[in-house]
Amino acid sequence: MDEEAHRRQTGRADHAIVFRPDHGHELLSDIGRGTHPGYPLIGWMRGLSELRGIVHALEHPQNT
């Protein structure tokens, strides 16, 4: 987060650091579907939502 802010302040066009969920778990309809190991759709989407939640929490801390 600090690095992204630094890049943004210096005017870099590539200020966003990309995250991607690797090696998701087989969940729900992923089971038995024959996807590439570690890349089932539902598990990958769950990992993505968890990453987005973490980033959101870090960008908007509670003042407690």
mmCIF file of N, CA and C in Angstrom, residues 4 8 15 29 32 39 41 44 57 62:
data_model
loop_
_atom_site.group_PDB
_atom_site.id
_atom_site.type_symbol
_atom_site.label_atom_id
_atom_site.label_comp_id
_atom_site.label_asym_id
_atom_site.label_seq_id
_atom_site.Cartn_x
_atom_site.Cartn_y
_atom_site.Cartn_z
ATOM 1 N N GLU A 4 2.374 1.635 -3.483
ATOM 2 C CA GLU A 4 1.402 2.165 -4.437
ATOM 3 C C GLU A 4 1.224 3.670 -4.244
ATOM 4 N N ARG A 8 2.046 6.561 -6.967
ATOM 5 C CA ARG A 8 1.009 7.511 -7.372
ATOM 6 C C ARG A 8 1.504 8.950 -7.192
ATOM 7 N N HIS A 15 1.111 2.702 -11.096
ATOM 8 C CA HIS A 15 1.103 2.785 -9.631
ATOM 9 C C HIS A 15 0.424 1.594 -8.964
ATOM 10 N N SER A 29 -19.155 -26.449 -7.346
ATOM 11 C CA SER A 29 -19.192 -27.057 -8.678
ATOM 12 C C SER A 29 -17.813 -27.262 -9.288
ATOM 13 N N GLY A 32 -14.510 -32.152 -9.346
ATOM 14 C CA GLY A 32 -14.692 -33.096 -10.437
ATOM 15 C C GLY A 32 -14.842 -32.476 -11.811
ATOM 16 N N TYR A 39 -6.406 -23.974 -10.064
ATOM 17 C CA TYR A 39 -7.121 -22.866 -10.697
ATOM 18 C C TYR A 39 -8.601 -23.160 -10.935
ATOM 19 N N LEU A 41 -12.548 -22.378 -10.764
ATOM 20 C CA LEU A 41 -13.228 -21.084 -10.852
ATOM 21 C C LEU A 41 -13.739 -20.582 -9.502
ATOM 22 N N TRP A 44 -10.936 -19.876 -7.074
ATOM 23 C CA TRP A 44 -10.160 -18.710 -7.517
ATOM 24 C C TRP A 44 -10.916 -17.424 -7.176
ATOM 25 N N ALA A 57 -9.793 -3.333 3.683
ATOM 26 C CA ALA A 57 -9.591 -3.115 5.118
ATOM 27 C C ALA A 57 -8.344 -2.280 5.386
ATOM 28 N N GLN A 62 -10.274 1.263 10.700
ATOM 29 C CA GLN A 62 -11.193 1.774 11.722
ATOM 30 C C GLN A 62 -10.389 2.534 12.764
#
